[in-house]
Short mmCIF file of C-alpha atoms in Angstrom, two decimals:
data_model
loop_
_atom_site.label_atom_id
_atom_site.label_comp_id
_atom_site.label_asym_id
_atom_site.label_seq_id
_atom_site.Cartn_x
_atom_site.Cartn_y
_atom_site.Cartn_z
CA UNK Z 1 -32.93 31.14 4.57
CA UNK Z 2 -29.66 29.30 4.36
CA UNK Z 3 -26.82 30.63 2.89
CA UNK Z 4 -24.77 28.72 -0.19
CA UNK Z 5 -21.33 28.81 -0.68
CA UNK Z 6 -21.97 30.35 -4.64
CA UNK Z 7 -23.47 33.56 -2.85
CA UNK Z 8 -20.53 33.79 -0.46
CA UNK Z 9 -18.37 33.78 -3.37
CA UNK Z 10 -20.07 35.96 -5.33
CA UNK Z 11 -20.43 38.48 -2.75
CA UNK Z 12 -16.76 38.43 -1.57
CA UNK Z 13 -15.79 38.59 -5.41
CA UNK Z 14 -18.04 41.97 -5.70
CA UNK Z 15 -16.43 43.27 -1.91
CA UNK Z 16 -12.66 42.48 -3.36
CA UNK Z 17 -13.38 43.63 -7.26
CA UNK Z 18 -15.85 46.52 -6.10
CA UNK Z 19 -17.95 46.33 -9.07
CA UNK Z 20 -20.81 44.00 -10.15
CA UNK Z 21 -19.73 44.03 -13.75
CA UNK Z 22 -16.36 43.03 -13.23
CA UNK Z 23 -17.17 40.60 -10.79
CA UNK Z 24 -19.45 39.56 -13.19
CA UNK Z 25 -17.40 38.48 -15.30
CA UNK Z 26 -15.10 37.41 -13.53
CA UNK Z 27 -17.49 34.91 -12.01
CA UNK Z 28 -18.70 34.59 -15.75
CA UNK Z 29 -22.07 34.86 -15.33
CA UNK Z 30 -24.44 37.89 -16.32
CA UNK Z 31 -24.86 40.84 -14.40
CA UNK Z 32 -28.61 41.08 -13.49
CA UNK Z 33 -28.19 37.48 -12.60
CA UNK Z 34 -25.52 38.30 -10.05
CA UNK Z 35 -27.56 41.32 -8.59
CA UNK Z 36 -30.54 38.63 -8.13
CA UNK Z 37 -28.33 36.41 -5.96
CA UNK Z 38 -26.80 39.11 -3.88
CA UNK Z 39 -30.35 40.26 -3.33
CA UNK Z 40 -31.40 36.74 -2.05
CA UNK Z 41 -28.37 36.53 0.29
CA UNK Z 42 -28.90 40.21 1.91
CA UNK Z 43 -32.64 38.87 1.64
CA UNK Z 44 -31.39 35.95 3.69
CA UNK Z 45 -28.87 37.24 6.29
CA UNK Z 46 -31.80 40.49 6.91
CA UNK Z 47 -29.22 43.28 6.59
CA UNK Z 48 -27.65 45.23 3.58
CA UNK Z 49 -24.52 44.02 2.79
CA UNK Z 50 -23.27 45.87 -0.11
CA UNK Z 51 -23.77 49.54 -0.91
CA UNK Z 52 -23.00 50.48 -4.90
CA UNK Z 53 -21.94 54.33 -4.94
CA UNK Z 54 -19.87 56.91 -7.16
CA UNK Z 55 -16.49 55.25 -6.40
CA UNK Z 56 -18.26 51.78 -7.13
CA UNK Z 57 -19.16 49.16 -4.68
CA UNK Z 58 -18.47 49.28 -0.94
CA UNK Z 59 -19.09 47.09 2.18
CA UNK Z 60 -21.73 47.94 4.77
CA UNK Z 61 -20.50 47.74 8.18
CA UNK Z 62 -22.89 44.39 8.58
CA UNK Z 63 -20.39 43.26 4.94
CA UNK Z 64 -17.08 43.51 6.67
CA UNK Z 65 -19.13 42.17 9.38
CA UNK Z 66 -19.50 38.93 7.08
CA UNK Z 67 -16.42 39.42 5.01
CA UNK Z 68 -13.89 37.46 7.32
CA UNK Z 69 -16.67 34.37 8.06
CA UNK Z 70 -17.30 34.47 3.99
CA UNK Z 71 -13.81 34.03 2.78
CA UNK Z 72 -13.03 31.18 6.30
CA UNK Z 73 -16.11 29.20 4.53
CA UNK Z 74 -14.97 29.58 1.56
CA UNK Z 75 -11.31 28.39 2.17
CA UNK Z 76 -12.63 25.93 4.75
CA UNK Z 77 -14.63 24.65 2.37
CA UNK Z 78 -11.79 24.54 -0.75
CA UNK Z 79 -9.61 22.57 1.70
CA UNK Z 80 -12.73 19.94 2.24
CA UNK Z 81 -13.05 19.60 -1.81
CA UNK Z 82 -9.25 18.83 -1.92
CA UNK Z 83 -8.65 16.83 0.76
CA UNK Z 84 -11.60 14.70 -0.51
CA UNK Z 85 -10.25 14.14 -4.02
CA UNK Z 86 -7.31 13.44 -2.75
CA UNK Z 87 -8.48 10.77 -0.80
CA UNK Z 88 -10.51 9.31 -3.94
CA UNK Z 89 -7.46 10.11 -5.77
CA UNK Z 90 -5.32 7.61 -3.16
CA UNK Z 91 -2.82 10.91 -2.10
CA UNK Z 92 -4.32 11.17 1.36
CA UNK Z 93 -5.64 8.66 4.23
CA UNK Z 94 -4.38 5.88 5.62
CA UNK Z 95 -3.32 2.57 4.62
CA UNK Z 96 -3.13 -0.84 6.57
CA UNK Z 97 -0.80 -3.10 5.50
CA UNK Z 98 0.49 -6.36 6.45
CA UNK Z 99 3.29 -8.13 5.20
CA UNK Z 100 5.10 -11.33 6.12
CA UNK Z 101 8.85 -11.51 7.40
CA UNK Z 102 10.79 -11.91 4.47
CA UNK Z 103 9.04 -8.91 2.44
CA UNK Z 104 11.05 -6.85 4.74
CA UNK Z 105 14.68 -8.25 2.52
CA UNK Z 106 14.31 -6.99 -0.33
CA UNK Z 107 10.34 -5.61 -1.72
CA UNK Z 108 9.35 -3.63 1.45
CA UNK Z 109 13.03 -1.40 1.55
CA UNK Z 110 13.09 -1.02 -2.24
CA UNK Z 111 9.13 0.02 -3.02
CA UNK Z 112 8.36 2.23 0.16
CA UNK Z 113 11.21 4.65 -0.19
CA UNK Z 114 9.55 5.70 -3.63
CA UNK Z 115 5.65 5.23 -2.08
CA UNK Z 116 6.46 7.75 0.52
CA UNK Z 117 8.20 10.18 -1.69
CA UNK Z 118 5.04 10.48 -3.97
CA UNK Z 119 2.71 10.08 -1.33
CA UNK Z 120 3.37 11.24 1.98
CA UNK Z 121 0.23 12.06 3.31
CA UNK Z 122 -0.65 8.48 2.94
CA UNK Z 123 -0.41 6.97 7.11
CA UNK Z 124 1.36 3.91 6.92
CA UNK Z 125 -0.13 1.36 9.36
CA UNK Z 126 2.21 -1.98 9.07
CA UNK Z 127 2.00 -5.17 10.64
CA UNK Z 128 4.07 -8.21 10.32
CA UNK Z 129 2.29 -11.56 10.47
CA UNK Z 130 1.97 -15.23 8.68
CA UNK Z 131 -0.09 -15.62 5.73
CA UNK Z 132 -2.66 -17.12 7.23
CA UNK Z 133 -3.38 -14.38 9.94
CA UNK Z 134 -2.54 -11.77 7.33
CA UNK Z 135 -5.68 -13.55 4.90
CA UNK Z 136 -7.36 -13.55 8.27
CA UNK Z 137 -7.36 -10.33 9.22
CA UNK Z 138 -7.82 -8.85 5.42
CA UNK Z 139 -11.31 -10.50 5.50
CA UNK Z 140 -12.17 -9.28 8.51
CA UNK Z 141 -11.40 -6.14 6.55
CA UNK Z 142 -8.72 -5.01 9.88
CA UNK Z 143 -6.37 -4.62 6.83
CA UNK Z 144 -6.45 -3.02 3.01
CA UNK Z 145 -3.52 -4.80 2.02
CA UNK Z 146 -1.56 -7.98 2.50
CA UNK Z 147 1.92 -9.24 1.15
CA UNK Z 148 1.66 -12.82 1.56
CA UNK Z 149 3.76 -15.99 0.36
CA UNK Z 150 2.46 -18.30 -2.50
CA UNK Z 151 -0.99 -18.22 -3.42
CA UNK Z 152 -3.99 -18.20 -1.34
CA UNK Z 153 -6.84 -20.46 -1.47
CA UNK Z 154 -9.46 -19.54 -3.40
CA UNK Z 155 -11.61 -16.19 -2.68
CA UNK Z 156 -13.37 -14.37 -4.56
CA UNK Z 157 -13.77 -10.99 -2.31
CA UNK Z 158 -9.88 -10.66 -2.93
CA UNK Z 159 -7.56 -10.37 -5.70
CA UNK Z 160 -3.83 -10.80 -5.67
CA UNK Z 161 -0.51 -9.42 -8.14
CA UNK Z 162 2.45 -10.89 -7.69
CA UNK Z 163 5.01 -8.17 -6.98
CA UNK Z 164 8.20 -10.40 -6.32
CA UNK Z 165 9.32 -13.58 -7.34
CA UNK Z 166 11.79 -16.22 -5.44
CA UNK Z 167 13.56 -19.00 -6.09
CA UNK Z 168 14.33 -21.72 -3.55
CA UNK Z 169 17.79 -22.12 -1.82
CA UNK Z 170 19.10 -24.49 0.71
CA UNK Z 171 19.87 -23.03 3.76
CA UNK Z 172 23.51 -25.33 6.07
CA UNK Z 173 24.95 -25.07 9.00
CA UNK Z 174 28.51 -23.33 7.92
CA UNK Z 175 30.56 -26.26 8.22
CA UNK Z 176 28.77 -28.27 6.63
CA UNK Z 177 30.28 -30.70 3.91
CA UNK Z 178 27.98 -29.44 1.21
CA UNK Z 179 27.94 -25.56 1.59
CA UNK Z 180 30.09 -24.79 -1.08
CA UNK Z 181 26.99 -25.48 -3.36
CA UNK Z 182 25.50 -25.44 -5.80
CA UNK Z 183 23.92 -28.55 -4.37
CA UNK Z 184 21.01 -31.31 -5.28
CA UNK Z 185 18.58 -31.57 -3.00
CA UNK Z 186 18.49 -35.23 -3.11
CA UNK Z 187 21.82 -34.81 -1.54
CA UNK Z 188 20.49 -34.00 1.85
CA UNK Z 189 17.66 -36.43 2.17
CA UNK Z 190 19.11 -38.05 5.12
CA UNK Z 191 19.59 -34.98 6.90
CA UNK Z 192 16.88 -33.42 9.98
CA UNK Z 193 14.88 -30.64 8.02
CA UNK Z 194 13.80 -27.63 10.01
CA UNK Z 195 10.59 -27.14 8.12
CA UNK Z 196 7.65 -24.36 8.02
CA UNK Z 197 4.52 -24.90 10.28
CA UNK Z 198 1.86 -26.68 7.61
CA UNK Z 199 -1.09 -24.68 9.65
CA UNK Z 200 1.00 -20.90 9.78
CA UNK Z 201 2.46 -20.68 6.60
CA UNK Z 202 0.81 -23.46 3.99
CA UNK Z 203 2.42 -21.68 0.92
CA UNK Z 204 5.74 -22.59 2.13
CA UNK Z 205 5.27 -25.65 3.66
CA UNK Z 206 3.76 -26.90 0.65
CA UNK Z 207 5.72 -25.35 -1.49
CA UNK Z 208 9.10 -27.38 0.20
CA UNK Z 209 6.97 -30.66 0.85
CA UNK Z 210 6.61 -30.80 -3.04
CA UNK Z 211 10.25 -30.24 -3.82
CA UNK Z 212 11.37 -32.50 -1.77
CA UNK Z 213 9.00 -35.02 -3.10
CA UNK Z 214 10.20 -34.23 -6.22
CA UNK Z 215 13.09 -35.06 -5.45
CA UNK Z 216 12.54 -38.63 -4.18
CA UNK Z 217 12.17 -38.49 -0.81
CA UNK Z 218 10.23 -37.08 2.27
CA UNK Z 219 11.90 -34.97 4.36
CA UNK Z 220 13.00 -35.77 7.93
CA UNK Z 221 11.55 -32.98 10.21
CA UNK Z 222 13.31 -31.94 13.39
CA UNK Z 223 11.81 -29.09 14.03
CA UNK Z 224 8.75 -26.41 13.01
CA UNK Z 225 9.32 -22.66 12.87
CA UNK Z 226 6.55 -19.82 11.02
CA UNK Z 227 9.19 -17.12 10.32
CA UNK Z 228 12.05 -17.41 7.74
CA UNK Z 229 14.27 -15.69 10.15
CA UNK Z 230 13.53 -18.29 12.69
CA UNK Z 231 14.31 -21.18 10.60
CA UNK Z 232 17.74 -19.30 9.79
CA UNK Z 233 18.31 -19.53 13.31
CA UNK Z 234 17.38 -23.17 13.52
CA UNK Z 235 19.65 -24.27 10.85
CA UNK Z 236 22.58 -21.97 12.79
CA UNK Z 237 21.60 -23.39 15.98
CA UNK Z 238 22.20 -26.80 14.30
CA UNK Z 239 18.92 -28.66 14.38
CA UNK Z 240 18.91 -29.45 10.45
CA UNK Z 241 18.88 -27.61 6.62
CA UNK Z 242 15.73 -25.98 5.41
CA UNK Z 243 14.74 -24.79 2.03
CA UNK Z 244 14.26 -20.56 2.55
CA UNK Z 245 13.70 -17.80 -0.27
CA UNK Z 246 16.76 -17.13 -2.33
CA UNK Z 247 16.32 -13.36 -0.66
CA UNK Z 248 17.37 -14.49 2.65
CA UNK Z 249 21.02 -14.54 1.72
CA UNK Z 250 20.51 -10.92 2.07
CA UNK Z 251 20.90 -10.92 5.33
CA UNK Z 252 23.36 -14.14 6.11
CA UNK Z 253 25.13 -14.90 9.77
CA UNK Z 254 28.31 -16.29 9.99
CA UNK Z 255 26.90 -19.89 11.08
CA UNK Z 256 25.11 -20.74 8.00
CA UNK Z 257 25.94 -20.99 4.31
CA UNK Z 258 23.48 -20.83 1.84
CA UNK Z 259 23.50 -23.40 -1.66
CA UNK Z 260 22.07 -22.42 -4.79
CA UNK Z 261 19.87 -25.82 -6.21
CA UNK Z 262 20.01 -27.22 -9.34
CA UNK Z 263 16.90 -29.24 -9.05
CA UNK Z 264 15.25 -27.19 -11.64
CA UNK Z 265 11.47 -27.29 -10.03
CA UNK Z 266 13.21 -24.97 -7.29
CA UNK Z 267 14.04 -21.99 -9.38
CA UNK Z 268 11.17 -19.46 -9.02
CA UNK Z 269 9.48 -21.68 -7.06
CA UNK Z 270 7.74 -18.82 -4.54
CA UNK Z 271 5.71 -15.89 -5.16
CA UNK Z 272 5.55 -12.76 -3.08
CA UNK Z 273 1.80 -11.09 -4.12
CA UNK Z 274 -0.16 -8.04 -2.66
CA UNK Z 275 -3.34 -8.91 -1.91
CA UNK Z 276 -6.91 -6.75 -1.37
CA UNK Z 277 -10.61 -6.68 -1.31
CA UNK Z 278 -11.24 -7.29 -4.98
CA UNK Z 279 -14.01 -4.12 -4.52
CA UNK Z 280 -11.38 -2.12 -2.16
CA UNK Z 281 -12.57 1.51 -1.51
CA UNK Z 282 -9.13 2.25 -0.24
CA UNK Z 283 -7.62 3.79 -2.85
CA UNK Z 284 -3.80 4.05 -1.63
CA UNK Z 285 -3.87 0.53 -1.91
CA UNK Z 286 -3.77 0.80 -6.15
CA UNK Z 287 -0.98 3.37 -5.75
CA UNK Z 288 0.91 0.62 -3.85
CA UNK Z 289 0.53 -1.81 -6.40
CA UNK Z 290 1.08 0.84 -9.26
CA UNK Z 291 4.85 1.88 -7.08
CA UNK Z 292 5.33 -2.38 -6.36
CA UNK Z 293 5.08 -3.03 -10.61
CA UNK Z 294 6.40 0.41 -12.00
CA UNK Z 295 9.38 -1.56 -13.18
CA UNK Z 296 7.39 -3.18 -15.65
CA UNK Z 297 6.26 -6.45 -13.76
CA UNK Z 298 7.57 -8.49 -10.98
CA UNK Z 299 10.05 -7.51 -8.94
CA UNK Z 300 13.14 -10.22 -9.64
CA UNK Z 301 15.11 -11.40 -6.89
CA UNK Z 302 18.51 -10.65 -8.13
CA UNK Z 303 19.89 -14.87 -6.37
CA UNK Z 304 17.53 -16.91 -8.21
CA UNK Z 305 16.29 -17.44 -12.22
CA UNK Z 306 13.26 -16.56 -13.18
CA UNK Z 307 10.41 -18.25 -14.68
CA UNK Z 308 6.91 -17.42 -14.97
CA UNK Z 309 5.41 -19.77 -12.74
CA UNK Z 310 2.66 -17.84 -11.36
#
């Protein structure tokens, strides 16, 4: 006959309390009830376990026997309950999450500090890639969570917050007549652009196509880069100006000055969302998301204005 956990812990309760009333009611159920079970589990294991006498109830040598094992299970067994709320609860497990270069300015050093503190038994897995691979590899399901640039196309086995929101700046070599700013972007049209990959990082590249069309003209492009940081580099290295998230002046070099534009389509012109399986069973993904909008809604990038675009 197998043995249950409710007759371990009933017949550890009568061992520690040494009496079948008060463990009884301390197990709040009625007596004769309780001298049934213990029955079946002596029944069970084949030996007498518990011996009642004038001092009340004592263990049998075959009890102590079974004592130690009863109250392991039993804490064994407590821990799995925990740890498996927990989990369902989003406090424990793991968590894979990709994010693209320019998270790590400003969203990924202000939101994890906090995520960590409330939830450190959560494994953090990160992994830095383009949008693209980072949509990529969340249906392939080798994330939970993605922080991608500008919206993605169209899926409906994912769902997306936006967590940050950007305005457009104009990114010069330092010398550069214009980097004073604020500046018009129409001002630069003659100049070499250094310009996002359209096949790595659409959001952006479309994103900067559009302004500049907007602006009358089509840009001039010298030179194709997927990371922010990269095109920073670019622009310092003197191949052209390129259009980069207002939260890259974060982290400015000496060779390149960044302009604030007054062409109005450029203010809050990007969108930094999380995005997950729109049926996720990871559950420290919603804690993420719950840490990314505890301030009440998007974080703002303190460079650029903000208007509800997306």
């Amino acid at each position: 006959m197998a043995i249950d956990l409710r007759q371990l812990r009933q017949f550890v309760t009568i061992a520690e309390l040494g009496s079948y009333r008060r463990a009884a009611e301390a197990l709040h159920i009625a007596q004769p009830a309780l001298s049934v079970s213990i029955q079946k589990l002596e029944h069970g294991v084949g030996v007498l376990l518990l011996e009642r006498g004038a001092k009340g109830v004592s263990l049998t040598p075959a009890g102590a026997a079974l004592m130690e094992d009863a109250r392991r299970a039993l804490f064994h067994a407590d821990q799995a309950r925990q740890s498996a709320r927990r989990v369902a609860l989003g406090e424990l497990g793991r968590l894979r999450l990709g994010f693209v270069g320019s998270a790590t300015y400003m969203l990924l050093p202000r939101c994890l500090p906090p995520f960590r503190r409330r939830y450190p038994d959560v494994e953090l897995e990160l992994r830095e890639d383009s949008t693209v691979r980072l949509a990529e590899m969340l249906r392939a399901n080798e994330l939970d969570a993605g922080l991608v640039r500008g919206p993605l196309a169209e899926d409906p086995a994912l769902s997306a917050w936006v967590v940050e929101r950007d305005s457009l700046v104009l990114a010069l070599p330092a010398d550069h007549p214009l980097a004073g700013g604020p500046v018009a972007l129409q001002a630069v049209r003659s100049e070499p652009f250094v310009m996002y990959a359209a096949d790595k990082v659409p959001g952006l590249h479309g994103v900067a196509q559009a302004l500049c069309r907007k602006a009358g003209f089509s840009p001039r492009i010298s030179q194709e880069a997927i990371q922010v940081q990269t095109l920073v580099s670019l622009v310092a290295s003197g191949l052209g100006v390129a259009l980069v998230p207002g939260v890259t002046r974060a982290y400015s070099t000496p060779h390149v000055a960044f302009a604030e534009l007054v062409d109005a389509e450029a203010h809050d012109a990007l969108a930094l969302s999380l995005v997950a399986h729109r049926q996720t069973s990871c559950a420290p993904v919603l804690k993420l998301r719950e840490v990314m909008l505890s301030a009440g809604g998007p974080i703002s990038n303190p460079y650029g204005q903000l208007m509800n675009r997306y």
